[in-house]
XYZ file of C-alpha atoms in Angstrom:
520
model
C -26.666 -213.572 -133.741
C -26.688 -216.715 -131.618
C -28.329 -216.710 -128.208
C -26.216 -217.085 -125.112
C -26.813 -220.362 -123.233
C -28.603 -218.607 -120.365
C -30.982 -216.834 -122.737
C -31.625 -220.035 -124.621
C -32.387 -221.856 -121.362
C -34.751 -219.126 -120.213
C -36.621 -219.253 -123.531
C -36.938 -223.032 -123.276
C -38.211 -222.691 -119.696
C -40.787 -220.115 -120.790
C -41.820 -222.427 -123.630
C -42.384 -225.298 -121.182
C -44.545 -223.102 -118.946
C -46.647 -221.892 -121.863
C -47.131 -225.356 -123.369
C -48.341 -226.679 -120.002
C -50.657 -223.683 -119.527
C -52.194 -224.051 -122.987
C -53.318 -227.583 -122.060
C -55.892 -226.097 -119.653
C -59.205 -224.313 -120.244
C -60.143 -222.227 -122.041
C -57.500 -223.145 -124.630
C -57.833 -226.874 -123.878
C -54.981 -228.193 -126.021
C -54.726 -231.048 -123.521
C -52.396 -233.148 -125.686
C -49.662 -230.526 -125.227
C -49.193 -231.605 -121.611
C -47.626 -234.883 -122.780
C -44.713 -232.987 -124.370
C -44.741 -229.709 -122.400
C -41.897 -230.623 -120.043
C -39.458 -231.819 -122.707
C -37.856 -228.342 -123.093
C -37.500 -228.152 -119.306
C -35.874 -231.604 -119.158
C -33.442 -230.375 -121.816
C -32.452 -227.395 -119.647
C -32.410 -229.028 -116.213
C -30.395 -232.094 -117.164
C -27.646 -229.890 -118.571
C -27.525 -227.238 -115.865
C -26.174 -227.118 -112.330
C -28.631 -227.792 -109.474
C -28.811 -224.085 -108.550
C -29.406 -223.067 -112.165
C -31.991 -225.846 -112.554
C -33.930 -224.464 -109.599
C -33.951 -221.064 -111.316
C -35.008 -222.362 -114.739
C -37.739 -224.602 -113.357
C -39.004 -221.684 -111.267
C -39.190 -219.549 -114.412
C -41.239 -222.252 -116.161
C -43.564 -222.559 -113.169
C -43.922 -218.791 -112.844
C -44.895 -218.420 -116.505
C -47.336 -221.320 -116.150
C -48.990 -219.875 -113.044
C -49.164 -216.367 -114.476
C -51.099 -217.708 -117.450
C -53.475 -220.098 -115.709
C -54.223 -217.852 -112.708
C -54.833 -214.508 -114.419
C -58.451 -214.618 -113.229
C -57.230 -214.045 -109.668
C -56.867 -210.293 -110.245
C -60.576 -209.751 -110.853
C -61.582 -212.118 -108.066
C -59.391 -210.362 -105.476
C -60.731 -206.971 -106.555
C -64.315 -208.168 -106.146
C -63.712 -209.973 -102.884
C -61.551 -207.425 -101.079
C -62.416 -204.165 -102.778
C -58.711 -203.535 -103.334
C -57.282 -201.705 -106.344
C -56.148 -203.323 -109.567
C -52.519 -202.665 -108.619
C -52.800 -204.345 -105.217
C -54.675 -207.278 -106.764
C -51.979 -207.628 -109.424
C -49.274 -207.668 -106.744
C -51.151 -210.445 -104.934
C -51.517 -212.361 -108.230
C -47.770 -212.122 -108.896
C -46.923 -213.213 -105.338
C -49.426 -216.084 -105.620
C -47.945 -217.249 -108.939
C -44.403 -217.001 -107.605
C -45.229 -219.064 -104.524
C -46.604 -221.974 -106.536
C -43.720 -221.710 -108.993
C -41.426 -222.593 -106.079
C -42.702 -226.189 -106.280
C -41.519 -226.340 -109.888
C -38.168 -224.976 -108.763
C -37.806 -227.626 -106.062
C -38.592 -230.306 -108.633
C -35.930 -228.931 -110.975
C -33.351 -228.722 -108.191
C -33.741 -232.320 -107.041
C -34.004 -233.703 -110.573
C -30.697 -232.012 -111.377
C -29.142 -233.432 -108.209
C -30.469 -236.882 -109.070
C -28.907 -236.651 -112.556
C -25.608 -235.563 -110.994
C -25.423 -238.608 -108.734
C -27.162 -241.283 -110.813
C -26.622 -242.413 -114.386
C -29.501 -244.902 -114.414
C -31.890 -243.256 -116.870
C -35.032 -245.395 -116.233
C -34.742 -244.780 -112.484
C -34.120 -241.091 -113.122
C -37.309 -240.820 -115.193
C -39.351 -242.576 -112.504
C -37.771 -240.346 -109.846
C -38.787 -237.206 -111.754
C -42.406 -238.396 -112.004
C -42.602 -239.574 -108.386
C -41.103 -236.332 -107.082
C -43.556 -234.247 -109.102
C -46.658 -235.977 -107.717
C -45.352 -235.909 -104.140
C -44.870 -232.150 -104.489
C -48.422 -231.856 -105.827
C -49.648 -233.782 -102.802
C -47.680 -231.538 -100.416
C -49.102 -228.466 -102.121
C -52.639 -229.826 -101.802
C -52.654 -231.086 -98.230
C -49.696 -229.709 -96.292
C -48.560 -226.349 -97.679
C -50.963 -224.104 -99.543
C -54.095 -226.284 -99.581
C -54.407 -225.435 -103.266
C -54.819 -228.468 -105.566
C -55.953 -226.319 -108.499
C -53.849 -226.666 -111.621
C -52.458 -230.099 -110.946
C -51.222 -231.108 -114.384
C -53.531 -234.143 -114.404
C -56.633 -231.938 -114.585
C -55.655 -230.848 -118.086
C -56.874 -234.273 -119.277
C -60.505 -234.013 -118.135
C -61.801 -233.891 -121.713
C -60.114 -237.217 -122.498
C -61.764 -239.580 -119.960
C -60.922 -242.663 -122.013
C -57.251 -242.177 -121.143
C -57.593 -241.606 -117.395
C -59.738 -244.557 -116.295
C -56.868 -246.040 -114.278
C -57.371 -243.370 -111.612
C -59.909 -245.695 -109.980
C -56.701 -247.334 -108.663
C -54.164 -244.491 -108.403
C -56.305 -241.413 -107.929
C -55.628 -238.190 -109.827
C -51.912 -238.396 -108.965
C -51.542 -241.363 -111.295
C -52.256 -239.130 -114.284
C -49.709 -236.503 -113.198
C -47.187 -239.326 -112.765
C -47.949 -240.695 -116.238
C -47.589 -237.256 -117.822
C -44.155 -236.707 -116.307
C -43.103 -240.263 -117.131
C -44.010 -239.866 -120.806
C -42.298 -236.469 -120.998
C -39.135 -237.995 -119.538
C -39.177 -240.980 -121.882
C -39.669 -238.821 -124.972
C -36.881 -236.465 -123.885
C -34.351 -239.287 -123.461
C -35.514 -240.902 -126.700
C -34.662 -237.637 -128.487
C -31.541 -236.768 -126.510
C -29.932 -240.227 -126.430
C -31.358 -241.312 -129.793
C -32.596 -244.555 -128.253
C -35.645 -246.111 -129.821
C -36.426 -248.148 -126.706
C -37.593 -245.068 -124.802
C -40.054 -243.959 -127.458
C -41.321 -247.547 -127.738
C -41.827 -247.599 -123.957
C -43.731 -244.286 -124.081
C -45.961 -245.510 -126.904
C -46.561 -248.822 -125.136
C -47.564 -247.136 -121.866
C -49.941 -244.712 -123.575
C -51.445 -247.520 -125.670
C -51.950 -249.718 -122.608
C -53.605 -246.846 -120.724
C -55.871 -246.101 -123.672
C -56.877 -249.738 -124.289
C -57.580 -250.270 -120.606
C -59.371 -246.917 -120.494
C -61.679 -247.627 -123.419
C -62.649 -250.971 -121.900
C -63.382 -249.430 -118.493
C -65.097 -246.405 -120.040
C -67.526 -248.699 -121.826
C -67.944 -250.930 -118.763
C -69.194 -247.949 -116.735
C -71.177 -246.311 -119.529
C -74.577 -247.082 -117.989
C -73.535 -248.079 -114.524
C -75.779 -248.281 -111.496
C -78.317 -250.273 -109.545
C -80.772 -250.337 -112.448
C -83.190 -247.841 -110.907
C -83.099 -244.807 -113.201
C -83.849 -241.565 -111.373
C -84.190 -237.978 -112.542
C -82.238 -235.001 -111.239
C -82.547 -231.282 -111.891
C -79.659 -228.861 -111.362
C -80.378 -225.154 -110.959
C -78.075 -222.559 -112.485
C -79.710 -219.406 -111.128
C -77.065 -217.085 -112.597
C -76.987 -214.382 -109.925
C -73.904 -212.208 -110.308
C -71.758 -211.910 -107.210
C -72.204 -208.192 -106.690
C -75.936 -208.873 -106.256
C -75.244 -211.546 -103.653
C -72.952 -209.308 -101.616
C -75.806 -207.070 -100.486
C -79.500 -207.451 -99.772
C -80.439 -204.751 -102.282
C -81.480 -207.292 -104.937
C -82.940 -209.761 -102.434
C -86.534 -209.512 -103.656
C -85.437 -209.947 -107.264
C -83.289 -212.994 -106.426
C -85.976 -214.711 -104.362
C -88.558 -214.161 -107.084
C -86.210 -215.803 -109.583
C -85.693 -218.824 -107.320
C -89.437 -219.227 -106.795
C -89.926 -219.111 -110.567
C -87.434 -221.954 -110.910
C -89.189 -223.955 -108.189
C -92.494 -223.707 -110.064
C -90.853 -224.982 -113.255
C -89.170 -227.823 -111.357
C -92.519 -228.890 -109.908
C -93.601 -229.738 -113.455
C -90.508 -231.852 -114.157
C -91.170 -234.729 -111.732
C -87.612 -234.726 -110.360
C -86.365 -237.196 -107.761
C -83.459 -234.920 -106.781
C -83.191 -231.134 -107.018
C -79.702 -229.646 -106.726
C -79.410 -225.923 -105.937
C -76.113 -224.052 -105.830
C -73.893 -223.014 -102.944
C -75.220 -219.940 -101.047
C -78.446 -220.019 -103.031
C -80.047 -218.391 -99.993
C -77.787 -215.502 -98.983
C -79.122 -215.021 -95.445
C -78.443 -217.201 -92.430
C -80.763 -220.146 -91.929
C -82.379 -221.107 -89.693
C -81.409 -217.941 -87.744
C -83.169 -215.688 -90.272
C -86.714 -216.986 -89.885
C -87.957 -215.382 -93.101
C -85.138 -216.874 -95.201
C -85.543 -220.246 -93.522
C -89.270 -220.276 -94.299
C -88.520 -219.284 -97.897
C -86.038 -222.138 -98.345
C -88.536 -224.591 -96.903
C -91.262 -223.238 -99.188
C -88.931 -223.494 -102.169
C -88.578 -227.218 -101.473
C -92.351 -227.583 -101.006
C -93.017 -225.995 -104.407
C -90.280 -227.884 -106.271
C -91.216 -231.138 -104.565
C -89.098 -234.064 -103.484
C -85.508 -234.214 -102.331
C -83.962 -230.705 -102.390
C -80.409 -229.696 -101.480
C -80.077 -225.943 -100.947
C -77.006 -223.890 -100.028
C -77.077 -221.187 -97.342
C -74.809 -219.846 -94.578
C -75.308 -221.155 -91.044
C -74.279 -219.761 -87.667
C -74.164 -221.925 -84.567
C -74.946 -221.045 -80.967
C -71.314 -219.983 -80.408
C -71.355 -217.506 -83.269
C -69.286 -219.679 -85.640
C -70.164 -219.077 -89.271
C -70.250 -222.024 -91.712
C -70.650 -222.492 -95.448
C -73.372 -225.129 -95.482
C -75.913 -226.953 -97.570
C -79.206 -228.316 -96.296
C -81.441 -231.235 -97.194
C -85.089 -230.175 -97.380
C -87.861 -232.654 -98.135
C -90.630 -230.046 -98.431
C -92.461 -231.404 -95.419
C -91.291 -228.851 -92.891
C -87.764 -227.743 -92.075
C -84.442 -229.199 -93.060
C -83.594 -232.859 -92.503
C -79.807 -232.648 -92.395
C -76.951 -230.282 -93.103
C -73.324 -230.462 -94.196
C -70.708 -227.801 -93.372
C -67.823 -227.298 -95.745
C -64.748 -229.265 -94.679
C -62.047 -227.558 -96.708
C -61.966 -223.767 -96.789
C -60.404 -221.708 -99.587
C -57.337 -219.678 -98.512
C -57.984 -215.911 -98.687
C -61.589 -216.549 -99.791
C -62.990 -218.262 -96.704
C -60.146 -217.922 -94.247
C -57.039 -215.782 -94.015
C -53.717 -217.651 -93.784
C -51.851 -214.508 -92.704
C -52.255 -212.051 -89.904
C -54.838 -209.297 -90.390
C -52.236 -206.536 -90.186
C -50.243 -208.055 -93.041
C -53.368 -208.184 -95.219
C -54.248 -204.589 -94.414
C -50.725 -203.617 -95.460
C -51.572 -205.046 -98.903
C -54.818 -203.081 -98.944
C -56.990 -206.163 -98.332
C -59.557 -205.714 -95.610
C -59.994 -208.997 -93.700
C -63.542 -210.279 -93.518
C -65.182 -212.567 -90.994
C -63.645 -215.993 -91.417
C -65.712 -219.098 -91.917
C -65.378 -222.042 -89.578
C -64.332 -225.424 -90.899
C -66.835 -228.268 -90.808
C -65.788 -231.844 -90.110
C -68.810 -233.923 -91.091
C -69.400 -236.031 -94.178
C -73.126 -236.375 -93.639
C -74.866 -238.394 -96.325
C -78.275 -236.927 -97.138
C -80.872 -239.670 -97.401
C -84.582 -240.328 -97.428
C -84.143 -244.110 -97.416
C -84.101 -244.228 -101.212
C -81.535 -241.620 -102.214
C -78.067 -241.563 -100.625
C -76.352 -238.310 -101.587
C -72.809 -237.164 -100.801
C -73.036 -233.339 -101.083
C -69.792 -231.510 -101.954
C -69.589 -227.772 -101.424
C -67.580 -225.772 -103.972
C -63.864 -226.672 -103.799
C -64.480 -229.884 -101.830
C -64.601 -231.499 -105.260
C -60.855 -230.821 -105.509
C -60.081 -233.085 -102.547
C -60.499 -236.803 -103.266
C -60.170 -237.687 -99.581
C -63.417 -235.805 -98.832
C -65.216 -237.680 -101.617
C -63.782 -240.920 -100.274
C -65.154 -240.256 -96.792
C -68.593 -239.508 -98.223
C -68.576 -242.727 -100.241
C -67.393 -244.806 -97.293
C -70.191 -243.182 -95.267
C -72.723 -244.620 -97.727
C -73.082 -242.078 -100.561
C -74.342 -243.665 -103.782
C -74.468 -240.464 -105.840
C -72.574 -237.182 -105.450
C -73.573 -233.552 -105.898
C -71.369 -230.481 -106.220
C -72.872 -227.145 -105.177
C -70.743 -224.144 -106.084
C -70.851 -220.411 -106.579
C -68.266 -219.571 -109.211
C -69.657 -216.091 -109.796
C -66.474 -214.871 -108.081
C -64.571 -215.856 -111.217
C -66.669 -213.974 -113.804
C -66.521 -215.431 -117.343
C -62.882 -216.468 -116.995
C -61.205 -219.840 -117.368
C -61.574 -220.513 -113.618
C -65.129 -221.964 -113.652
C -64.025 -224.491 -116.273
C -60.869 -225.362 -114.344
C -62.890 -225.836 -111.173
C -65.440 -228.003 -112.967
C -62.751 -230.272 -114.461
C -62.099 -231.901 -111.065
C -65.591 -233.431 -111.108
C -64.599 -235.735 -113.962
C -61.769 -237.157 -111.853
C -63.919 -237.566 -108.734
C -66.575 -239.402 -110.778
C -64.059 -241.911 -112.163
C -62.210 -242.352 -108.864
C -65.471 -243.149 -107.061
C -67.523 -244.506 -110.009
C -70.386 -242.314 -108.829
C -72.516 -239.934 -110.869
C -72.015 -236.273 -109.940
C -74.701 -233.639 -110.474
C -73.102 -230.189 -110.551
C -75.074 -227.006 -109.821
C -73.025 -223.821 -110.221
C -74.567 -220.392 -109.746
C -73.175 -218.863 -112.944
C -71.791 -222.098 -114.432
C -70.355 -224.551 -115.231
C -73.207 -226.954 -114.329
C -73.475 -230.478 -115.753
C -74.037 -234.180 -115.160
C -70.867 -236.253 -114.903
C -71.313 -240.014 -115.078
C -69.210 -242.806 -113.485
C -67.075 -243.196 -116.618
C -66.272 -239.474 -116.712
C -68.673 -238.597 -119.516
C -70.065 -235.052 -119.310
C -73.688 -234.380 -120.254
C -75.838 -231.228 -120.313
C -72.871 -228.939 -119.732
C -73.898 -225.295 -119.450
C -72.094 -222.163 -120.454
C -71.078 -219.407 -118.054
C -73.738 -216.780 -117.323
C -76.618 -218.934 -118.525
C -79.807 -218.863 -116.466
C -81.013 -222.400 -116.925
C -82.342 -225.637 -115.471
C -80.718 -228.856 -116.621
C -82.224 -232.269 -116.059
C -81.161 -235.797 -116.756
C -81.178 -239.409 -115.635
C -78.793 -240.939 -113.132
C -78.401 -244.160 -111.211
C -77.006 -244.789 -107.779
C -74.542 -247.546 -106.925
C -72.721 -248.863 -103.880
C -69.646 -249.991 -105.839
C -66.342 -249.335 -104.079
C -63.283 -248.799 -106.251
C -59.772 -249.684 -105.143
C -59.106 -245.988 -104.580
C -62.213 -245.538 -102.438
C -61.236 -248.549 -100.329
C -57.541 -247.863 -99.878
C -56.945 -244.193 -100.659
C -53.601 -242.753 -101.719
C -51.487 -245.902 -101.742
C -49.982 -244.684 -105.014
C -48.617 -241.565 -103.305
C -47.129 -243.710 -100.541
C -45.408 -245.852 -103.161
C -43.975 -242.730 -104.787
C -42.650 -241.525 -101.430
C -41.162 -244.955 -100.793
C -39.478 -244.966 -104.205
C -37.959 -241.520 -103.589
C -36.584 -242.626 -100.211
C -35.089 -245.823 -101.653
C -33.626 -243.896 -104.601
C -31.964 -241.354 -102.310
C -30.638 -244.059 -99.970
C -29.250 -245.988 -102.939
C -27.463 -242.867 -104.205
C -26.030 -242.176 -100.752
C -24.868 -245.781 -100.423
C -23.255 -245.780 -103.840
C -21.484 -242.451 -103.439
C -20.529 -242.492 -99.779
C -20.014 -246.179 -99.026
C -19.656 -248.241 -102.147
C -17.312 -245.919 -104.074
C -14.668 -245.618 -101.299
C -14.464 -249.410 -101.108
C -13.801 -249.601 -104.841
C -11.205 -246.872 -104.506
C -9.367 -248.711 -101.718
C -9.461 -251.934 -103.711
C -8.104 -250.142 -106.763
C -5.279 -248.645 -104.699
C -4.392 -252.094 -103.339
C -4.217 -253.492 -106.877
C -2.040 -250.569 -107.937
C 0.381 -251.225 -105.034
C 0.593 -254.928 -105.894
C 1.353 -254.023 -109.503
C 4.156 -251.697 -108.422
C 5.661 -254.431 -106.237
């Protein structure tokens, strides 16, 4: 029995969503992303705009269901809600972000309807995709997780060009290659497959050269860093019941670090669970921790100001008495650190709103005159503009302090960590990552990962790093690539409007005149 066209299209849409999802951790078949959208191109470019919206939404929904399954456990832990309520939230969450796929499918179908120029159509599809990713990250949703580019973090040799384009350049390239391969198959034109192979080869050749150029990059002064993965499960952090046990474990780490002669000690986000400096005992403990470990320590703890505003912060301690500087998190996680909806709506879902965090605005570089550290808290590593502001403020090395215990041993810690590879290449700065339950690692300016830990390991990792004051094109000029994509989309749309609404009537009138002359 043959499938009906609608069933066939749905199956192809599901296939596209699954192929794209399998490119991410923990499956990590990253090469699949370069062909994942071919089934969706096949469906969209044969369907009506309304149907294309539906099929692309299906693909996006399947993709988001697979890559965001960890959300159920996280919502249950965070809110105390039931499995059913958490599952409903997970489905709603996945459906919302599938809408962006649907919008892409709708406008790609419209573009195909009004334009027969295949090269321009392929570029339009790629440009539209990355603009939608940008909108999702900075305008609606504030959720840059699962951008298709991040699937390539284990292949740094291929993504070195992001020092010019930023992460969006990789998403653009992925969609461009998918489009070229689709038309090569559909139209049986060798030129498209040659173009795809040429682009990938050029990116790889350039990437290998740049990867090697930044292999041991820095000012020549080799320093030593230690990252602490204290491995305290989140349920222990949520109350003070295990406080004595946790503090004893941190002090044990500090003693070990004191024997390692580290220049920089990187502790995780919320390493100290009580407010500092408001809680005098916790503040004194953090200061003593730095005294024991020695040197330049960056320690995470909550902070409350004189107006009662609560911040997710990290502090620079030098072990000589009190903290030197602090940085408050700039970009808060929706539902985790602030609530995007009214409290009553959340209570209707069975989620009890908690005290919201306040948003910081600083990009304070921690320094002792020798080290110049740009400290990123948790999901700040997902926002290249925050990294850029740190670098332009004088950061010569970056740190990422996170508490991914909320995610258990799911794929989420690995997906979160993957962004560090992109930030390292974009900025050409080493990044030392300290995650409470993992993944911790050293990421070097060429994107190479060293000393990567597993999840739920209690461990110290140490390694060499160098600082540098090199400024990449992306650090200097930001998201010019996105602006070019927006400009292309506008020009493409205006050209279609001109051709269909202005140019075509003129041809029609001319044709009618010729017909009348012929009749005469």
